[in-house]
Amino acid sequence: MITFTAMPTEHAEHLRNSGPDAYGNTPETAVSDGPGHPCRHCLENIDAGEDYLIVAYRPFPSLQPYAETGPIFLHAKRCKRYEATEIMPPMLESPDYIVRGYGSNDRIVYGSGAVTSTSDIANRAEILLAREDIAYLHVRSARNNCFQCRIDKV
């Protein structure tokens, strides 16, 4: 069994309180013009007219060569962290995503990454997480490689 894991609340609150992002920058504020701005905390799209933050995010515990950092969006106002862990997050609306495995050392497990149709993410995750060398997965944009969410074993 798998669980979809959103950005931790303490990370979101740090950024909402103007804490520096992964590059040491203050979060940028923008206004959503509609779908295409998925919040990595509630895992829903940010509605048109809502303020959101643009930040550099590194979903890894420490710096190392495989600790990918990239742009993400976050509701500027507080939102409830995604909790329906076994259900596909509502923001995953593209036809496909990169699903890639990481070892317990937080490094990419070579050969585990593949562009995966959205409807097959859960099945692929079950297969990858059954492997002893994979500790968790990332779901990333198939077009821009942006971090979407994490998938863990239950």
Short mmCIF file of C-alpha atoms in Angstrom, two decimals:
data_model
loop_
_atom_site.label_atom_id
_atom_site.label_comp_id
_atom_site.label_asym_id
_atom_site.label_seq_id
_atom_site.Cartn_x
_atom_site.Cartn_y
_atom_site.Cartn_z
CA MET A 1 0.00 0.00 0.00
CA ILE A 2 1.20 3.53 -0.80
CA THR A 3 0.60 7.03 0.52
CA PHE A 4 0.85 10.36 -1.31
CA THR A 5 2.79 12.79 0.89
CA ALA A 6 2.53 16.58 0.63
CA MET A 7 5.10 19.17 1.67
CA PRO A 8 5.36 19.21 5.48
CA THR A 9 3.37 21.99 7.16
CA GLU A 10 6.46 23.34 8.91
CA HIS A 11 8.10 23.90 5.50
CA ALA A 12 5.00 25.68 4.17
CA GLU A 13 4.69 27.90 7.26
CA HIS A 14 8.38 28.80 7.12
CA LEU A 15 7.92 30.04 3.56
CA ARG A 16 4.61 31.78 4.27
CA ASN A 17 6.34 33.68 7.08
CA SER A 18 8.86 35.03 4.51
CA GLY A 19 11.52 32.51 5.50
CA PRO A 20 14.21 31.99 2.88
CA ASP A 21 13.70 29.32 0.25
CA ALA A 22 16.26 26.69 -0.74
CA TYR A 23 18.35 29.36 -2.49
CA GLY A 24 18.12 31.84 0.38
CA ASN A 25 15.59 34.06 -1.42
CA THR A 26 12.43 35.55 0.05
CA PRO A 27 9.38 33.88 -1.53
CA GLU A 28 7.88 35.76 -4.50
CA THR A 29 4.16 36.52 -4.45
CA ALA A 30 1.96 36.27 -7.54
CA VAL A 31 -1.76 36.12 -8.33
CA SER A 32 -3.12 32.96 -9.94
CA ASP A 33 -4.79 33.25 -13.32
CA GLY A 34 -6.33 29.80 -12.88
CA PRO A 35 -5.33 26.13 -13.12
CA GLY A 36 -1.67 25.32 -13.57
CA HIS A 37 -0.52 26.56 -10.18
CA PRO A 38 -0.62 23.48 -7.93
CA CYS A 39 0.00 24.03 -4.20
CA ARG A 40 2.47 21.48 -2.84
CA HIS A 41 0.95 21.63 0.65
CA CYS A 42 -2.78 20.97 0.04
CA LEU A 43 -2.09 19.33 -3.37
CA GLU A 44 -4.92 21.30 -5.00
CA ASN A 45 -4.77 23.90 -7.76
CA ILE A 46 -4.64 27.53 -6.65
CA ASP A 47 -7.83 29.26 -7.84
CA ALA A 48 -7.83 32.29 -10.12
CA GLY A 49 -7.44 35.50 -8.15
CA GLU A 50 -5.71 33.82 -5.18
CA ASP A 51 -2.26 34.90 -4.06
CA TYR A 52 0.43 32.26 -4.18
CA LEU A 53 4.14 31.98 -3.47
CA ILE A 54 6.83 30.95 -5.92
CA VAL A 55 9.82 29.41 -4.17
CA ALA A 56 12.84 27.23 -4.79
CA TYR A 57 12.18 23.98 -2.92
CA ARG A 58 14.53 21.12 -2.11
CA PRO A 59 12.51 18.13 -0.82
CA PHE A 60 15.59 16.46 0.68
CA PRO A 61 16.99 16.62 4.22
CA SER A 62 20.45 17.85 3.24
CA LEU A 63 22.60 19.11 0.39
CA GLN A 64 24.19 16.46 -1.79
CA PRO A 65 24.63 16.03 -5.53
CA TYR A 66 21.21 14.36 -6.02
CA ALA A 67 19.23 16.87 -3.90
CA GLU A 68 17.28 18.42 -6.76
CA THR A 69 16.00 21.94 -6.15
CA GLY A 70 13.39 23.65 -8.27
CA PRO A 71 10.48 26.02 -8.43
CA ILE A 72 7.16 25.19 -6.79
CA PHE A 73 3.94 27.02 -5.94
CA LEU A 74 2.32 27.34 -2.54
CA HIS A 75 -0.91 29.03 -1.40
CA ALA A 76 0.06 32.35 0.20
CA LYS A 77 -2.68 31.86 2.79
CA ARG A 78 -2.78 28.88 5.09
CA CYS A 79 -4.29 25.75 3.62
CA LYS A 80 -4.91 22.33 5.09
CA ARG A 81 -2.16 19.79 4.34
CA TYR A 82 -3.27 16.99 2.01
CA GLU A 83 -4.38 14.02 4.11
CA ALA A 84 -6.29 11.70 1.78
CA THR A 85 -3.06 9.80 1.42
CA GLU A 86 -4.29 6.76 -0.50
CA ILE A 87 -6.20 8.81 -3.10
CA MET A 88 -4.58 10.44 -6.13
CA PRO A 89 -4.04 14.13 -5.27
CA PRO A 90 -6.46 16.43 -7.15
CA MET A 91 -3.65 18.57 -8.61
CA LEU A 92 -2.29 15.65 -10.65
CA GLU A 93 -4.23 16.58 -13.80
CA SER A 94 -1.58 16.29 -16.52
CA PRO A 95 -1.64 13.22 -18.74
CA ASP A 96 1.66 11.97 -17.33
CA TYR A 97 4.39 12.58 -14.76
CA ILE A 98 7.87 11.36 -13.99
CA VAL A 99 7.84 8.81 -11.19
CA ARG A 100 11.33 8.21 -9.80
CA GLY A 101 12.73 6.18 -6.92
CA TYR A 102 15.20 7.28 -4.25
CA GLY A 103 17.21 5.14 -1.87
CA SER A 104 17.44 5.54 1.89
CA ASN A 105 20.50 7.73 1.20
CA ASP A 106 18.20 10.21 -0.65
CA ARG A 107 19.90 9.55 -3.98
CA ILE A 108 18.25 8.62 -7.27
CA VAL A 109 18.01 4.89 -7.87
CA TYR A 110 19.16 4.69 -11.48
CA GLY A 111 16.76 3.02 -13.87
CA SER A 112 13.73 3.68 -11.63
CA GLY A 113 12.55 6.90 -13.27
CA ALA A 114 10.04 6.88 -16.09
CA VAL A 115 7.37 9.08 -17.59
CA THR A 116 4.20 7.44 -16.32
CA SER A 117 0.59 8.02 -17.31
CA THR A 118 -1.33 9.61 -14.46
CA SER A 119 -3.75 6.69 -14.35
CA ASP A 120 -0.82 4.29 -13.81
CA ILE A 121 1.03 6.22 -11.06
CA ALA A 122 -0.37 4.17 -8.16
CA ASN A 123 0.36 0.86 -9.88
CA ARG A 124 3.92 1.89 -10.79
CA ALA A 125 4.47 3.16 -7.25
CA GLU A 126 3.43 -0.19 -5.76
CA ILE A 127 5.89 -2.00 -8.04
CA LEU A 128 8.80 0.37 -7.34
CA LEU A 129 8.23 0.51 -3.59
CA ALA A 130 8.28 -3.29 -3.41
CA ARG A 131 11.99 -3.10 -4.28
CA GLU A 132 14.43 -3.19 -1.37
CA ASP A 133 16.66 -0.50 -2.90
CA ILE A 134 13.87 2.12 -3.11
CA ALA A 135 12.83 3.99 0.06
CA TYR A 136 10.41 6.51 -1.50
CA LEU A 137 9.36 8.09 -4.79
CA HIS A 138 8.92 11.54 -6.22
CA VAL A 139 6.19 12.52 -8.62
CA ARG A 140 7.62 15.25 -10.86
CA SER A 141 6.38 17.18 -13.86
CA ALA A 142 7.08 15.29 -17.08
CA ARG A 143 7.59 18.61 -18.87
CA ASN A 144 9.60 20.67 -16.38
CA ASN A 145 10.78 18.16 -13.73
CA CYS A 146 9.17 20.22 -10.91
CA PHE A 147 8.52 18.34 -7.67
CA GLN A 148 4.81 17.56 -7.22
CA CYS A 149 4.63 15.25 -4.21
CA ARG A 150 6.26 12.25 -2.61
CA ILE A 151 4.99 8.68 -2.47
CA ASP A 152 5.87 6.48 0.51
CA LYS A 153 5.18 2.93 1.60
CA VAL A 154 2.47 2.56 4.24
#
